[in-house]
């Protein structure tokens, strides 16, 4: 698909049509300074775009396209607290969540003051729990925190806690998301109700999965400790104060945020309380500070040095001009094992849109499929398709220079694998190289002929690499903020609203209609559903 009538778009398209436009191997060989020239730094992170087919003219044209599409204007409107989420009439001010007091305004509201009021309340609560002033109903110290939430009320904090938690940190954190009660049954035996603090995390406080799980866990507390003990073990993270009160959560145990914080951008808000409880207040503050550093960079740096804008420009190149419909995220760090899961929501819920802000069908592709696993595990899973499948899939590698463990040899192997994958994707292996290698190994000529096509790698498969000096709260905060801002830039490039998610509503509504049919009290809405319900009921009854 193209964008008819946009000269800046046509200029990029013309460059994409030039012969050899995607020859990454040639670009790498032709310019030994390419890694330096396509390496960009901010907030302690290095973004390496050298293993893409970007050239100086292509990058300049993509940034000019960004200017024509209003990327910087959109960023500034977002920072000014304007209602950039047009379908819901809301601002998107997650940057205020990590800003110093006094920085951001939404209409008449001093957003930063609101944020700092909540941060202070969270800090007081965390200190009370850690210091033993806030205890379980029986006088026991809390050792475990269970965060009940789903989507943005789960993925961000779960990912961060997995990344930052180390033995000896103040509390253990557990995340209960799926309404499948197997999740609760798997968690329950690991918890002592006397020492368990439960956070119900839901922006709306109406999400079916979260409310169902919250009731299960509340009943468990009541059975174990008695009804009167339950409120002492509960807190809520929500914008819906009526809902939290109706659920029996005391007002001083509710940590709020505003509707200008989107779920998938909310880990910096009260939704991050489990991070502060598990990893400590300093870790949470460091996370916010790192994100803030990336915010400052995003707000001030010119496009040609602006990491989120450069990452967005790269994505536009791949999606719209190279025709790649997916992207893999491979953090070579086990602690980032939920990072891809977080980005899946952040990017696909934001950018999976088919109409423009004005409600017209888009005339170009929008958000790609995002998926990933940590390396090296991914190498033994889906990397085969990325090397030799029929559709190139750009990869984001995330590397960490200094590990937190004392096994340098393991870490060298890990990094060597990441670098080797990036090199193999970019350079591939020509048929001549494959043949020469087999000849060196002494294979007979007929065998070389037979295997050569299978052992040839096309190469020219793009990847970007992000290098962190170490995985700290600050570098993680900067990394996540980098992707958040990339998403906002892409919203502007594609003229779509990255802050709503109407697409998930239909399934929710239909589930509401199907539930009575499963309970036997209503007819299913269509024949296929009715047939499956019949089978399920037959198996349940038999
Ligand atoms: O799946 C849709 C969604 O609204 C996400 O955007 C959100 O993060 C998630 O549900 C949870 O919503 P809530 O925090 O309101 O429970």
PDB file of N, CA, C and O and ligand atoms in Angstrom, residues 149-153 201-207 210 257 263-264 345 349 501 504-505 508, ligand 1:
ATOM      1  N   UNK A 149      -3.976  -8.423  38.177  1.00  0.00           N
ATOM      2  CA  UNK A 149      -4.275  -7.483  37.093  1.00  0.00           C
ATOM      3  C   UNK A 149      -3.988  -8.171  35.782  1.00  0.00           C
ATOM      4  O   UNK A 149      -3.398  -9.259  35.746  1.00  0.00           O
ATOM      5  N   UNK A 150      -4.362  -7.537  34.684  1.00  0.00           N
ATOM      6  CA  UNK A 150      -4.133  -8.155  33.373  1.00  0.00           C
ATOM      7  C   UNK A 150      -3.781  -7.063  32.373  1.00  0.00           C
ATOM      8  O   UNK A 150      -4.088  -5.887  32.604  1.00  0.00           O
ATOM      9  N   UNK A 151      -3.153  -7.451  31.279  1.00  0.00           N
ATOM     10  CA  UNK A 151      -2.742  -6.465  30.267  1.00  0.00           C
ATOM     11  C   UNK A 151      -1.770  -5.480  30.888  1.00  0.00           C
ATOM     12  O   UNK A 151      -0.802  -5.858  31.562  1.00  0.00           O
ATOM     13  N   UNK A 152      -2.045  -4.207  30.712  1.00  0.00           N
ATOM     14  CA  UNK A 152      -1.154  -3.181  31.232  1.00  0.00           C
ATOM     15  C   UNK A 152      -1.079  -3.163  32.747  1.00  0.00           C
ATOM     16  O   UNK A 152      -0.133  -2.607  33.319  1.00  0.00           O
ATOM     17  N   UNK A 153      -2.035  -3.753  33.408  1.00  0.00           N
ATOM     18  CA  UNK A 153      -2.007  -3.801  34.873  1.00  0.00           C
ATOM     19  C   UNK A 153      -1.243  -5.014  35.376  1.00  0.00           C
ATOM     20  O   UNK A 153      -1.274  -5.330  36.571  1.00  0.00           O
ATOM     21  N   UNK A 201      -5.000  -4.562  40.797  1.00  0.00           N
ATOM     22  CA  UNK A 201      -4.540  -3.537  39.860  1.00  0.00           C
ATOM     23  C   UNK A 201      -5.459  -3.513  38.658  1.00  0.00           C
ATOM     24  O   UNK A 201      -5.465  -4.442  37.852  1.00  0.00           O
ATOM     25  N   UNK A 202      -6.260  -2.478  38.562  1.00  0.00           N
ATOM     26  CA  UNK A 202      -7.150  -2.366  37.402  1.00  0.00           C
ATOM     27  C   UNK A 202      -7.525  -0.913  37.233  1.00  0.00           C
ATOM     28  O   UNK A 202      -8.149  -0.326  38.122  1.00  0.00           O
ATOM     29  N   UNK A 203      -7.162  -0.377  36.096  1.00  0.00           N
ATOM     30  CA  UNK A 203      -7.502   1.023  35.823  1.00  0.00           C
ATOM     31  C   UNK A 203      -9.011   1.237  35.946  1.00  0.00           C
ATOM     32  O   UNK A 203      -9.473   2.143  36.613  1.00  0.00           O
ATOM     33  N   UNK A 204      -9.765   0.354  35.306  1.00  0.00           N
ATOM     34  CA  UNK A 204     -11.224   0.516  35.295  1.00  0.00           C
ATOM     35  C   UNK A 204     -11.900  -0.103  36.515  1.00  0.00           C
ATOM     36  O   UNK A 204     -13.012   0.268  36.871  1.00  0.00           O
ATOM     37  N   UNK A 205     -11.254  -1.062  37.110  1.00  0.00           N
ATOM     38  CA  UNK A 205     -11.808  -1.883  38.200  1.00  0.00           C
ATOM     39  C   UNK A 205     -13.102  -2.577  37.771  1.00  0.00           C
ATOM     40  O   UNK A 205     -14.021  -2.809  38.571  1.00  0.00           O
ATOM     41  N   UNK A 206     -13.172  -2.899  36.494  1.00  0.00           N
ATOM     42  CA  UNK A 206     -14.331  -3.658  35.995  1.00  0.00           C
ATOM     43  C   UNK A 206     -13.880  -4.858  35.172  1.00  0.00           C
ATOM     44  O   UNK A 206     -14.720  -5.634  34.721  1.00  0.00           O
ATOM     45  N   UNK A 207     -12.582  -5.002  34.933  1.00  0.00           N
ATOM     46  CA  UNK A 207     -12.105  -6.053  34.028  1.00  0.00           C
ATOM     47  C   UNK A 207     -12.464  -7.426  34.599  1.00  0.00           C
ATOM     48  O   UNK A 207     -12.126  -7.760  35.739  1.00  0.00           O
ATOM     49  N   UNK A 210      -9.769  -9.761  36.160  1.00  0.00           N
ATOM     50  CA  UNK A 210      -9.187  -9.251  37.402  1.00  0.00           C
ATOM     51  C   UNK A 210     -10.186  -9.327  38.545  1.00  0.00           C
ATOM     52  O   UNK A 210      -9.836  -9.741  39.665  1.00  0.00           O
ATOM     53  N   UNK A 257      -4.630   6.772  39.821  1.00  0.00           N
ATOM     54  CA  UNK A 257      -4.022   7.477  38.708  1.00  0.00           C
ATOM     55  C   UNK A 257      -5.152   7.987  37.836  1.00  0.00           C
ATOM     56  O   UNK A 257      -6.303   7.679  38.081  1.00  0.00           O
ATOM     57  N   UNK A 263      -3.301   2.082  30.025  1.00  0.00           N
ATOM     58  CA  UNK A 263      -2.922   0.855  30.731  1.00  0.00           C
ATOM     59  C   UNK A 263      -1.521   0.385  30.383  1.00  0.00           C
ATOM     60  O   UNK A 263      -0.720   0.055  31.256  1.00  0.00           O
ATOM     61  N   UNK A 264      -1.205   0.360  29.085  1.00  0.00           N
ATOM     62  CA  UNK A 264       0.098  -0.186  28.668  1.00  0.00           C
ATOM     63  C   UNK A 264       1.249   0.788  28.906  1.00  0.00           C
ATOM     64  O   UNK A 264       2.397   0.459  28.638  1.00  0.00           O
ATOM     65  N   UNK A 345       2.131  -6.059  23.978  1.00  0.00           N
ATOM     66  CA  UNK A 345       0.957  -5.236  24.279  1.00  0.00           C
ATOM     67  C   UNK A 345       1.208  -3.787  23.900  1.00  0.00           C
ATOM     68  O   UNK A 345       0.390  -3.148  23.234  1.00  0.00           O
ATOM     69  N   UNK A 349      -1.183  -3.399  20.771  1.00  0.00           N
ATOM     70  CA  UNK A 349      -2.442  -2.776  21.184  1.00  0.00           C
ATOM     71  C   UNK A 349      -2.463  -1.317  20.730  1.00  0.00           C
ATOM     72  O   UNK A 349      -3.520  -0.746  20.473  1.00  0.00           O
ATOM     73  N   UNK A 501      -7.870   1.325  22.176  1.00  0.00           N
ATOM     74  CA  UNK A 501      -7.804  -0.134  21.921  1.00  0.00           C
ATOM     75  C   UNK A 501      -9.211  -0.698  21.763  1.00  0.00           C
ATOM     76  O   UNK A 501      -9.602  -1.619  22.450  1.00  0.00           O
ATOM     77  N   UNK A 504     -10.252  -4.663  21.310  1.00  0.00           N
ATOM     78  CA  UNK A 504     -10.377  -5.729  22.300  1.00  0.00           C
ATOM     79  C   UNK A 504     -11.782  -5.762  22.915  1.00  0.00           C
ATOM     80  O   UNK A 504     -12.113  -6.686  23.653  1.00  0.00           O
ATOM     81  N   UNK A 505     -12.595  -4.760  22.564  1.00  0.00           N
ATOM     82  CA  UNK A 505     -13.921  -4.665  23.196  1.00  0.00           C
ATOM     83  C   UNK A 505     -14.893  -5.727  22.689  1.00  0.00           C
ATOM     84  O   UNK A 505     -15.693  -6.258  23.443  1.00  0.00           O
ATOM     85  N   UNK A 508     -14.763  -8.976  24.425  1.00  0.00           N
ATOM     86  CA  UNK A 508     -15.290  -8.855  25.792  1.00  0.00           C
ATOM     87  C   UNK A 508     -16.814  -8.902  25.768  1.00  0.00           C
ATOM     88  O   UNK A 508     -17.447  -9.583  26.561  1.00  0.00           O
TER      89      UNK A 508
HETATM   90  O1  LIG B   1      -7.268  -5.536  27.036  1.00  0.00           O
HETATM   91  C1  LIG B   1      -7.759  -4.260  27.096  1.00  0.00           C
HETATM   92  C2  LIG B   1      -7.311  -3.528  28.304  1.00  0.00           C
HETATM   93  O2  LIG B   1      -8.147  -2.444  28.431  1.00  0.00           O
HETATM   94  C3  LIG B   1      -5.857  -3.089  28.263  1.00  0.00           C
HETATM   95  O3  LIG B   1      -5.653  -1.961  27.512  1.00  0.00           O
HETATM   96  C4  LIG B   1      -5.601  -2.902  29.713  1.00  0.00           C
HETATM   97  O4  LIG B   1      -4.237  -2.767  29.993  1.00  0.00           O
HETATM   98  C5  LIG B   1      -6.234  -4.143  30.265  1.00  0.00           C
HETATM   99  O5  LIG B   1      -7.404  -4.313  29.489  1.00  0.00           O
HETATM  100  C6  LIG B   1      -6.575  -4.103  31.729  1.00  0.00           C
HETATM  101  O6  LIG B   1      -7.475  -3.089  32.010  1.00  0.00           O
HETATM  102  P1  LIG B   1      -7.736  -2.614  33.506  1.00  0.00           P
HETATM  103  O7  LIG B   1      -6.462  -2.071  34.037  1.00  0.00           O
HETATM  104  O8  LIG B   1      -8.806  -1.576  33.407  1.00  0.00           O
HETATM  105  O9  LIG B   1      -8.187  -3.799  34.296  1.00  0.00           O
END
